Short mmCIF file of C-alpha atoms and ligand atoms in Angstrom, two decimals:
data_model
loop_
_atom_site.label_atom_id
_atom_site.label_comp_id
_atom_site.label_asym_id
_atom_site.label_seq_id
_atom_site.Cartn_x
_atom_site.Cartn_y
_atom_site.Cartn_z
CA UNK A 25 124.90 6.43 153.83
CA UNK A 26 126.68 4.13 151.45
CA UNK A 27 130.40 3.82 150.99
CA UNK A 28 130.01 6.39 147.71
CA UNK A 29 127.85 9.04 149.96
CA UNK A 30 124.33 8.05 148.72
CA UNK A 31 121.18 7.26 150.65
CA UNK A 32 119.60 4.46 149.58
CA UNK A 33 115.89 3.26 150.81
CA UNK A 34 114.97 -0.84 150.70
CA UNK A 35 111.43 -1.85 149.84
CA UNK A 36 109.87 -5.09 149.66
CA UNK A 37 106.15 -6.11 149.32
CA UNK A 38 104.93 -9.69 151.47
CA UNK A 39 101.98 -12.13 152.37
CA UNK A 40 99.28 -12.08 149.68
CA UNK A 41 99.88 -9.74 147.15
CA UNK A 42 96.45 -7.19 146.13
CA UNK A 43 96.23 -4.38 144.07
CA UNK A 44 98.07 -0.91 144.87
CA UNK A 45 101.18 -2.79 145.73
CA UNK A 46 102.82 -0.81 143.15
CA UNK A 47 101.25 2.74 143.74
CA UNK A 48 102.96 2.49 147.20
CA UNK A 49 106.26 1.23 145.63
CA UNK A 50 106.22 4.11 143.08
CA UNK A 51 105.32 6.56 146.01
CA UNK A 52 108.64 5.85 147.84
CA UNK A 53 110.67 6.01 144.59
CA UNK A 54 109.54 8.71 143.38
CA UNK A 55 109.28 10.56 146.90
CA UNK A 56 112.66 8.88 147.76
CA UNK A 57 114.56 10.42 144.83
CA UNK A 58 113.14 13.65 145.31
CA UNK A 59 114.98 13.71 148.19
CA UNK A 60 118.21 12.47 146.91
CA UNK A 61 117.91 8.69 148.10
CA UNK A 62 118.80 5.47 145.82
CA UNK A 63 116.21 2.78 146.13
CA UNK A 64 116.50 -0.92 145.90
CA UNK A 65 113.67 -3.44 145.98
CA UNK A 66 114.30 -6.97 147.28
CA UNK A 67 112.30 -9.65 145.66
CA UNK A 68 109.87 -11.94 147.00
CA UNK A 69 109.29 -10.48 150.31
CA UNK A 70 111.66 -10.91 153.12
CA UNK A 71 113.10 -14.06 151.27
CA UNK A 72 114.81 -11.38 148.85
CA UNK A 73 116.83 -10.30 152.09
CA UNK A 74 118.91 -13.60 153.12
CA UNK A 75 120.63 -15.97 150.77
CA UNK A 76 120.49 -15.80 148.37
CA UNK A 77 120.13 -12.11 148.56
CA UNK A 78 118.08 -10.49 145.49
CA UNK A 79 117.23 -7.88 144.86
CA UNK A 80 117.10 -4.93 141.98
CA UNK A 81 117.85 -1.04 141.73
CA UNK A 82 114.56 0.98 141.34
CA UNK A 83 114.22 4.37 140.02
CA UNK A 84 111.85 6.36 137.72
CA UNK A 85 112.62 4.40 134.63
CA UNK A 86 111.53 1.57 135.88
CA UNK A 87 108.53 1.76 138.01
CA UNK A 88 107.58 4.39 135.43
CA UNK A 89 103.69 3.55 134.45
CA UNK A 90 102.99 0.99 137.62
CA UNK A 91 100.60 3.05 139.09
CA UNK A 92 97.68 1.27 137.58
CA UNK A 93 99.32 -2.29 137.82
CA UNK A 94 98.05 -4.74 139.94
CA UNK A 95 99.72 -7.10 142.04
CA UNK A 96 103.70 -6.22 142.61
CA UNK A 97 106.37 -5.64 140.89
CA UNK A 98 108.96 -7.29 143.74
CA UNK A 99 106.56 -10.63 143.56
CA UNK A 100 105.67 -11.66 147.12
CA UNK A 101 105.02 -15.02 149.59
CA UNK A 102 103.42 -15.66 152.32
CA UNK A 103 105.71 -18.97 152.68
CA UNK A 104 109.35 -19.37 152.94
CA UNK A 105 112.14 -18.62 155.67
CA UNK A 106 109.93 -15.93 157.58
CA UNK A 107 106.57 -17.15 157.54
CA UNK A 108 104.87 -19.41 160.27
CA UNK A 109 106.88 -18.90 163.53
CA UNK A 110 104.80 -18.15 165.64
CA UNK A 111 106.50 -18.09 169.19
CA UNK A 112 105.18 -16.65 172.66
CA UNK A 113 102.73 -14.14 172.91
CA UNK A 114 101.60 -14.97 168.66
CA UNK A 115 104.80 -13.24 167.96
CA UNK A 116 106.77 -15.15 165.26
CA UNK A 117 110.21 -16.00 166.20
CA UNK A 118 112.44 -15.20 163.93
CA UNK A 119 116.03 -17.31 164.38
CA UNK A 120 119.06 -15.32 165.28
CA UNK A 121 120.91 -16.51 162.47
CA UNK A 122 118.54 -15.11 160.23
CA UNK A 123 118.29 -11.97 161.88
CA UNK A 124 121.64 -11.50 161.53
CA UNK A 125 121.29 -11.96 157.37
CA UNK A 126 119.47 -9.64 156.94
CA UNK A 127 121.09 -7.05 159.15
CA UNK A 128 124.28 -7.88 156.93
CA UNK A 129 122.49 -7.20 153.93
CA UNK A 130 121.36 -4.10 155.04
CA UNK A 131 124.36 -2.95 156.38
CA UNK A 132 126.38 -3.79 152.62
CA UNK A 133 123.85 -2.02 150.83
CA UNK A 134 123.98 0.84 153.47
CA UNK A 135 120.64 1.22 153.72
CA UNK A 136 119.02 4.24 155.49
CA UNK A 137 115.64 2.44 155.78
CA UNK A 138 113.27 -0.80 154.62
CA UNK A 139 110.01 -0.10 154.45
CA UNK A 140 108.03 -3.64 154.93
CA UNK A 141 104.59 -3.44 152.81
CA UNK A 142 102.66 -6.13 154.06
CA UNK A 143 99.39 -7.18 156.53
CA UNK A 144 99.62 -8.32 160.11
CA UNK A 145 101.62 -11.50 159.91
CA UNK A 146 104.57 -9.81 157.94
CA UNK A 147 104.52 -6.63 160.09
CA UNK A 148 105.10 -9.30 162.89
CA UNK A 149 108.14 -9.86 161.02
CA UNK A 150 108.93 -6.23 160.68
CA UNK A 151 108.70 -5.43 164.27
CA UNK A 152 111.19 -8.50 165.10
CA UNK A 153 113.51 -6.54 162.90
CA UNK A 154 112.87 -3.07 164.45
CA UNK A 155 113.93 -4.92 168.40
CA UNK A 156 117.01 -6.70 166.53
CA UNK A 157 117.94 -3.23 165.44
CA UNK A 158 116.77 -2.93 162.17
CA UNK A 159 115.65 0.35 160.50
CA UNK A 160 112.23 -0.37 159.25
CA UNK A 161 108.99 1.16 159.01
CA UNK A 162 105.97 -0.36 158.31
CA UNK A 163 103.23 0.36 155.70
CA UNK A 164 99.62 -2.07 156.27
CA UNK A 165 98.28 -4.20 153.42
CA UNK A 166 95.27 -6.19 153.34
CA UNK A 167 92.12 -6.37 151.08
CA UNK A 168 90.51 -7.42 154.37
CA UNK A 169 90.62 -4.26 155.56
CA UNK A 170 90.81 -5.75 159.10
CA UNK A 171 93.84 -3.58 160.81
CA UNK A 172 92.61 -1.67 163.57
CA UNK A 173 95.32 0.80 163.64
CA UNK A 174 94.56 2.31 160.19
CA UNK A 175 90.32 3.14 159.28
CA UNK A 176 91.67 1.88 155.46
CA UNK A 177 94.33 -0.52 154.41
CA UNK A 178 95.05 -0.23 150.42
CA UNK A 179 93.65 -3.02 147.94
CA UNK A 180 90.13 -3.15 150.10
CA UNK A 181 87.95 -0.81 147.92
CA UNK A 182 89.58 -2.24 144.82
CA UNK A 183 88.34 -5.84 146.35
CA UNK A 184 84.88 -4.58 147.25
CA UNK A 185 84.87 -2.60 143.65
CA UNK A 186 85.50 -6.46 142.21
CA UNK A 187 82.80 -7.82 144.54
CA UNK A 188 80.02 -5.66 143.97
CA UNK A 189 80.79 -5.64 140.02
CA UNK A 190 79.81 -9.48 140.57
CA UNK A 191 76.65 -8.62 142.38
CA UNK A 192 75.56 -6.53 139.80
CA UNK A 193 75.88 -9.62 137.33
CA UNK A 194 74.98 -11.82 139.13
CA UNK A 195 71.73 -9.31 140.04
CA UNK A 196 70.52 -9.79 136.38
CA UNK A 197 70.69 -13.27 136.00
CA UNK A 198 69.43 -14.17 139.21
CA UNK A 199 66.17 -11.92 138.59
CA UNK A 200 66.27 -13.24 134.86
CA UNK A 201 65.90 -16.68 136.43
CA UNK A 202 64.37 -16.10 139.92
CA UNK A 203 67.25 -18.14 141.30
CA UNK A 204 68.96 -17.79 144.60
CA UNK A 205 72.45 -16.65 144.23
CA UNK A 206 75.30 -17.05 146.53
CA UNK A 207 78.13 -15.01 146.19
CA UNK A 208 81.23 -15.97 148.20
CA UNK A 209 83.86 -12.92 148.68
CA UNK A 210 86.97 -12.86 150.63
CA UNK A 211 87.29 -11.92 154.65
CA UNK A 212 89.35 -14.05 156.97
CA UNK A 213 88.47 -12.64 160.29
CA UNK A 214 86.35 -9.96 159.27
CA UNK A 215 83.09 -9.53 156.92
CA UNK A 216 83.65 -5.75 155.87
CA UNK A 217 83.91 -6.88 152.01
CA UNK A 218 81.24 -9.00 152.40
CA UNK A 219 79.17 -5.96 154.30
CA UNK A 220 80.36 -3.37 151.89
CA UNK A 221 79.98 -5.09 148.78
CA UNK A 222 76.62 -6.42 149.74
CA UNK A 223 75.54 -2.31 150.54
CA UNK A 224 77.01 -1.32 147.40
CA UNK A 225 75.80 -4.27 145.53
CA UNK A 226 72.26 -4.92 146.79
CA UNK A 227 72.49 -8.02 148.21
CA UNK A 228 69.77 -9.35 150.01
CA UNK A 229 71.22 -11.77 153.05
CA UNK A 230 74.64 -10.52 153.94
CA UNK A 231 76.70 -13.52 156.06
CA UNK A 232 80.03 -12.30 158.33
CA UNK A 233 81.94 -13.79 161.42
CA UNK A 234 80.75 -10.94 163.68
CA UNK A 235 77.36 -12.21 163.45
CA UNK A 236 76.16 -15.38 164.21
CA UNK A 237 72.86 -16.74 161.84
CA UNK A 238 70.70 -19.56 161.14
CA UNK A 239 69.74 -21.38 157.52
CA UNK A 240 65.78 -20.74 159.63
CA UNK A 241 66.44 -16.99 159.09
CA UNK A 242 68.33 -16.66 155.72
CA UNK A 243 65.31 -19.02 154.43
CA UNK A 244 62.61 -16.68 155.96
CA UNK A 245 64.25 -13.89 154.33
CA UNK A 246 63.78 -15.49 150.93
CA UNK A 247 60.13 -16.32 151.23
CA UNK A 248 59.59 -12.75 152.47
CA UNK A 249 60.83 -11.38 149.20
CA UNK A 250 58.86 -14.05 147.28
CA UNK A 251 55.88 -13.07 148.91
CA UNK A 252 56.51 -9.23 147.73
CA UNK A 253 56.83 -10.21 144.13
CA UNK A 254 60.80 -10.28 144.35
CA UNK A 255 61.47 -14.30 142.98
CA UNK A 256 65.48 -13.73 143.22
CA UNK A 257 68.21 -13.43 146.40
CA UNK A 258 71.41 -12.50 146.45
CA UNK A 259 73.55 -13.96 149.64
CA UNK A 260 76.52 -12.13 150.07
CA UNK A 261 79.07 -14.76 152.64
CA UNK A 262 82.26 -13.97 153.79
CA UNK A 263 84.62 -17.01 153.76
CA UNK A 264 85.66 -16.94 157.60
CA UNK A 265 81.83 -16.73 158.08
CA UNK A 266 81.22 -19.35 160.69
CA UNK A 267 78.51 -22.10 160.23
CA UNK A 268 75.55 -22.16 162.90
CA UNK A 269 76.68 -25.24 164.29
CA UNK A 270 80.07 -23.87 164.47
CA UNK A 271 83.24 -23.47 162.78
CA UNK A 272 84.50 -22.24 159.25
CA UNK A 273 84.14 -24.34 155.94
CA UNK A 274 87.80 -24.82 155.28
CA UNK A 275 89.34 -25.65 152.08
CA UNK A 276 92.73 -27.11 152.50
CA UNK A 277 95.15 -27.57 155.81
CA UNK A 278 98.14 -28.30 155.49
CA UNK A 279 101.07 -28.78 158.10
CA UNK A 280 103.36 -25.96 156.27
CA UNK A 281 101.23 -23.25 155.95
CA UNK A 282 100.81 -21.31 158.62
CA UNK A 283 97.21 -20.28 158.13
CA UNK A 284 94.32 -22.89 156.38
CA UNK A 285 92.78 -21.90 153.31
CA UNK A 286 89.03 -20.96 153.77
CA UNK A 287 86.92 -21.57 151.26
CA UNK A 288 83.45 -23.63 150.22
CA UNK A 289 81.39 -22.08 152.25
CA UNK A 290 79.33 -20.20 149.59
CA UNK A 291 78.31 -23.99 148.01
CA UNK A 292 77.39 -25.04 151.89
CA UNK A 293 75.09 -21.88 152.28
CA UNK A 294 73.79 -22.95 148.83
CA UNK A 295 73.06 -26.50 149.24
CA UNK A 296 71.42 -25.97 152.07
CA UNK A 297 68.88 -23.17 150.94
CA UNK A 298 68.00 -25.68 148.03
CA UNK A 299 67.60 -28.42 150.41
CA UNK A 300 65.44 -26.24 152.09
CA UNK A 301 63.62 -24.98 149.53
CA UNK A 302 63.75 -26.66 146.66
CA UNK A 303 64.76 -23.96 145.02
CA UNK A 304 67.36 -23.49 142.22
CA UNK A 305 70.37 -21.99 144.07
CA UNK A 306 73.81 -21.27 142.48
CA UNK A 307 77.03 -20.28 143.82
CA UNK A 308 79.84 -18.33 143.10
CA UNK A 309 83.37 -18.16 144.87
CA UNK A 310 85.27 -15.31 144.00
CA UNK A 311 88.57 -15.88 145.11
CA UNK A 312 91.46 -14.72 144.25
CA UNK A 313 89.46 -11.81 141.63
CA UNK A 314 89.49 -9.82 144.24
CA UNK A 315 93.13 -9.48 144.64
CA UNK A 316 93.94 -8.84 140.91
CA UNK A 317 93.84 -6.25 138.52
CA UNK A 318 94.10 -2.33 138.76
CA UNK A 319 93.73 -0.86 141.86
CA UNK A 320 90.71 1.92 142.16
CA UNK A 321 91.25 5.42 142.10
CA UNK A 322 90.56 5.52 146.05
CA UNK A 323 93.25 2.44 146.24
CA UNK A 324 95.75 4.24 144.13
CA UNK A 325 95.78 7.71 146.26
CA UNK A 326 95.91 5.95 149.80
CA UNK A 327 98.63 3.52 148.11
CA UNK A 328 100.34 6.65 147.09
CA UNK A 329 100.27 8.53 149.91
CA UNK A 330 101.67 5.47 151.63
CA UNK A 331 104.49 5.40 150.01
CA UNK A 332 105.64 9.21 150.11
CA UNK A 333 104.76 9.21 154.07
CA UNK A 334 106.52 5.73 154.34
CA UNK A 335 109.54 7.72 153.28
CA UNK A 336 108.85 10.26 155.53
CA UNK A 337 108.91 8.22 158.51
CA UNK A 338 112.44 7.01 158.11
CA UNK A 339 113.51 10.75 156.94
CA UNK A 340 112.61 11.44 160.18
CA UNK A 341 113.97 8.11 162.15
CA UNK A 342 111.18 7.01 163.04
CA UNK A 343 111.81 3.57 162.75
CA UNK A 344 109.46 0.78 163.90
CA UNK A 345 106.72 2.73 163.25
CA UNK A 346 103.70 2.19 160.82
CA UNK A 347 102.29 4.48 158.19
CA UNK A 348 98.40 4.71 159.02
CA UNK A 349 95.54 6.86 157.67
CA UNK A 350 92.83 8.07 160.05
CA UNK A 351 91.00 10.28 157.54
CA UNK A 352 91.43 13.22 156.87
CA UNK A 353 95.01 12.78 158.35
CA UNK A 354 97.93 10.54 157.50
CA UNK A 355 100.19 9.56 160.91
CA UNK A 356 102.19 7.08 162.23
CA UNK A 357 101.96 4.32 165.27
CA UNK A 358 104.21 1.72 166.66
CA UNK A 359 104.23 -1.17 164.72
CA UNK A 360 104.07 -3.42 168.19
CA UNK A 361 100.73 -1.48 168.85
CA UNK A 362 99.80 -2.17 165.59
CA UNK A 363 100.35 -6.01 165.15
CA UNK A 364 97.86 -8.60 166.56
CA UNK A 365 94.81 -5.97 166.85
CA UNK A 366 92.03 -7.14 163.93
CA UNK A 367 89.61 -4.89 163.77
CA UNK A 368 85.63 -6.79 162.72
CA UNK A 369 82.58 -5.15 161.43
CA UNK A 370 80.82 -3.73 164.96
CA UNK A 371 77.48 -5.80 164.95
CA UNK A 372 76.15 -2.79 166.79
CA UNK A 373 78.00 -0.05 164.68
CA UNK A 374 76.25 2.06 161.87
CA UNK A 375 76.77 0.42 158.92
CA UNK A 376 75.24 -2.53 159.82
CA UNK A 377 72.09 -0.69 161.71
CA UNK A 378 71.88 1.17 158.38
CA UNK A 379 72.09 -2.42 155.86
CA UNK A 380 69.58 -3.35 158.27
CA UNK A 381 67.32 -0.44 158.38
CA UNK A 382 67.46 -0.96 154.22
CA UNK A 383 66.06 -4.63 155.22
CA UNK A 384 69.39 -6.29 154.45
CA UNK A 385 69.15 -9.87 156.73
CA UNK A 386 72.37 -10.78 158.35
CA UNK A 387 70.73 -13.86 159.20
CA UNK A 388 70.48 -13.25 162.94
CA UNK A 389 66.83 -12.70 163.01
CA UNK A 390 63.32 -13.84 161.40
CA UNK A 391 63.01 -11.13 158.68
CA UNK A 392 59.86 -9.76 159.39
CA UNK A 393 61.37 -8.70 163.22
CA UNK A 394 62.68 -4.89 163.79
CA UNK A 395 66.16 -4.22 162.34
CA UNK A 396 66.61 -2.56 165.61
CA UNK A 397 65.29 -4.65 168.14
CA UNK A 398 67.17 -7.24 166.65
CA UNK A 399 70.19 -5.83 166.77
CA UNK A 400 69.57 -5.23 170.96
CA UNK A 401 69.17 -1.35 170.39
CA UNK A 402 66.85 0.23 172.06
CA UNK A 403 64.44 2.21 170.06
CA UNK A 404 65.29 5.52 170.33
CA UNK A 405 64.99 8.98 168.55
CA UNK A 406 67.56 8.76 166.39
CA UNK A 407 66.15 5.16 165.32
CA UNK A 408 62.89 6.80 164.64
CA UNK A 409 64.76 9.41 162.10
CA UNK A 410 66.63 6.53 160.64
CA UNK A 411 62.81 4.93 160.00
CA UNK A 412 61.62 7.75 158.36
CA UNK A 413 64.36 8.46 156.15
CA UNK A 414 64.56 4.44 155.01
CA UNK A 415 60.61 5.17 155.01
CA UNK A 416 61.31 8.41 152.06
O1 F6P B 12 94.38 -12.02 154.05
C1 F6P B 12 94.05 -11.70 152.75
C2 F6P B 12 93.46 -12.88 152.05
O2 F6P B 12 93.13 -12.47 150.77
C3 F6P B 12 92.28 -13.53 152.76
O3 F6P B 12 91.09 -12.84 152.56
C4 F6P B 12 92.31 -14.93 152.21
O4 F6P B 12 91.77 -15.87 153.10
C5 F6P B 12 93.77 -15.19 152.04
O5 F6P B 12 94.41 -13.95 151.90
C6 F6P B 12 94.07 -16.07 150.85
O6 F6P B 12 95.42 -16.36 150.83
P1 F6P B 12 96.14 -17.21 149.67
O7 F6P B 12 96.37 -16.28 148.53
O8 F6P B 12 97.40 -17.65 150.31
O9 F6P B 12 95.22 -18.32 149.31
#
């Protein structure tokens, strides 16, 4: 409680901003004054927290009509004083010194709670404040959709919503000019835009780092659709999708940041298939598309819900925790059991099988083989329904 008797709640938003970062900051103000607190947002992530210190009041007036508003109000880095210290054990190691800022700022502003929106490298950075004695709690970000604590993270269906909106363009014109398309979508460590825009999209050849695949088999796949009268193919490829030979296509490294910037793979993938081929090929990167604009309606519930349960958590004291959503319900974990545990697109797991049954290639196998075979699964009964019903 401050000096004048008032609760006040801190919120800040960090790493790579996406869309719904403002639903969740409008769920904690407006759940947060419902319950009588004062909220302040800090700006640029963490940063906003130490010297200078910056931050602004927020209340209804203000983050009035942000709901639909992508990217975040509070602005947001994934560089700066907090970012890239990794210590032992891939924790980062925040100095003391620093610590210490930002336990003075909260103490002057009296804050009850912070709740730290942001994906697995800034809730590193939220769990170093929870053992210095910091009240945070956590709420997960990432388009990539790749925390295993939480079966959605907000700004992923508004990412595969922009992806498969490409697809569908890039559908005509590719059957318009019986070209090859490649579309490159985001996906660090996992593929599950890549997989669920390329469902959702129709894609033909779907490329993620769970699977390993050859140029042979994304090539085969081709000239089996050209031999059933289908002259276009759309390649769906993640960016962290690794190259047969090995390793990412990587688009920049650079000493400060703390992660290198994928990208360029889509025009490798291309190249190749033309080489190949001789066929006209084109590519497309997506980029950074997928992290603007509105959130979907999906995005702006989850982000929503987020934020009031975010609020919750500290309401309670439970501080250190995370905000997660196994459907239907909305709970809460540790953020140290949360951190550090990626969760990839199951090779084995349903949604592939079922791409597969549809005669999506992941590239892993000649096209013509069994989905199932292929993917080292016994043929069983329930293989035989799945048959019959990709048969109707
Ligand atoms: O982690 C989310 C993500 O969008 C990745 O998919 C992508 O590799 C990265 O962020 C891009 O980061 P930046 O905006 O710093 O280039």
């Amino acid at each position: 409680m401050s000096q004048h008797g008032t609760h006040r709640i801190g919120i800040l938003t960090c790493g790579g901003d996406c869309p719904g970062l403002n639903a969740v900051i409008r769920g904690v103000v407006k759940s947060a004054t419902q319950l009588g607190f004062d909220c302040v947002g800090f700006l640029r992530g963490y940063e906003g927290l130490v010297d200078p210190v910056n931050y602004v009041p927020l209340n209804s007036k203000n983050t009035r009509g942000i709901l639909t508003q992508g990217g975040t109000i509070l602005g947001s880095t994934n560089k700066g004083r907090f970012a890239g210290k990794i210590g032992v054990d891939n924790k980062l190691a925040i100095e003391t010194e620093l610590l210490e800022s930002v336990r003075t700022t909260v103490d002057q502003l009296a804050l009850t709670g912070l709740v730290c929106i942001g994906g697995d490298g800034s809730l590193t950075v939220a769990q170093q404040f929870h053992e210095f004695g910091i009240p945070v709690v956590g709420v997960p970000k990432t388009i990539d959709n790749d925390l295993s604590a939480t079966a959605y993270t907000f700004g992923f269906n508004s990412a595969v919503a922009c992806a498969t909106d490409a697809l569908d363009r890039l559908h005509t014109t590719a059957a318009s000019h019986g070209r090859v398309m490649v579309l490159e979508v985001m996906g660090r460590h996992a593929g599950w835009i890549a997989l669920h825009a390329g469902i959702a999209g129709g894609g033909d050849v779907i490329l993620i780092p769970e699977i390993p695949w050859t140029f042979e088999n994304i090539c085969q796949k081709i000239l089996e659709r050209d031999r059933t009268g289908r002259s276009f193919t759309l390649v769906v490829v993640a960016e962290g999708a690794e190259l047969p030979e090995g390793g990412c296509v990587v688009h920049e490294r650079r000493e400060e940041m703390r992660q290198v910037r994928l990208g360029g793979i889509g025009h490798v993938v291309a190249q190749e298939i033309e080489n190949r081929l001789q066929r006209e090929t084109r590519c497309v990167v997506l980029g950074h598309l997928q992290r603007g604009g509105p959130p979907t309606t999906f995005d702006r519930v989850l982000a929503t819900q987020f934020g009031a349960h975010a609020v919750r958590l500290i309401v309670e004291g439970k501080f250190g925790h995370m905000i997660r959503y196994q459907p239907p319900e909305f709970s809460s974990v540790p953020i140290s059991e949360a951190i550090h545990q990626l969760s990839a697109v199951d090779p084995r797991g349903s949604t592939v099988l079922a791409a597969k049954a549809l005669g999506i290639s992941f590239g892993d196998c000649p096209a013509k083989e069994s989905p199932f075979a292929a993917a080292g699964i016994p043929y069983s009964d329930s293989d035989a329904e799945m048959q019959e019903v990709v048969a109707v």
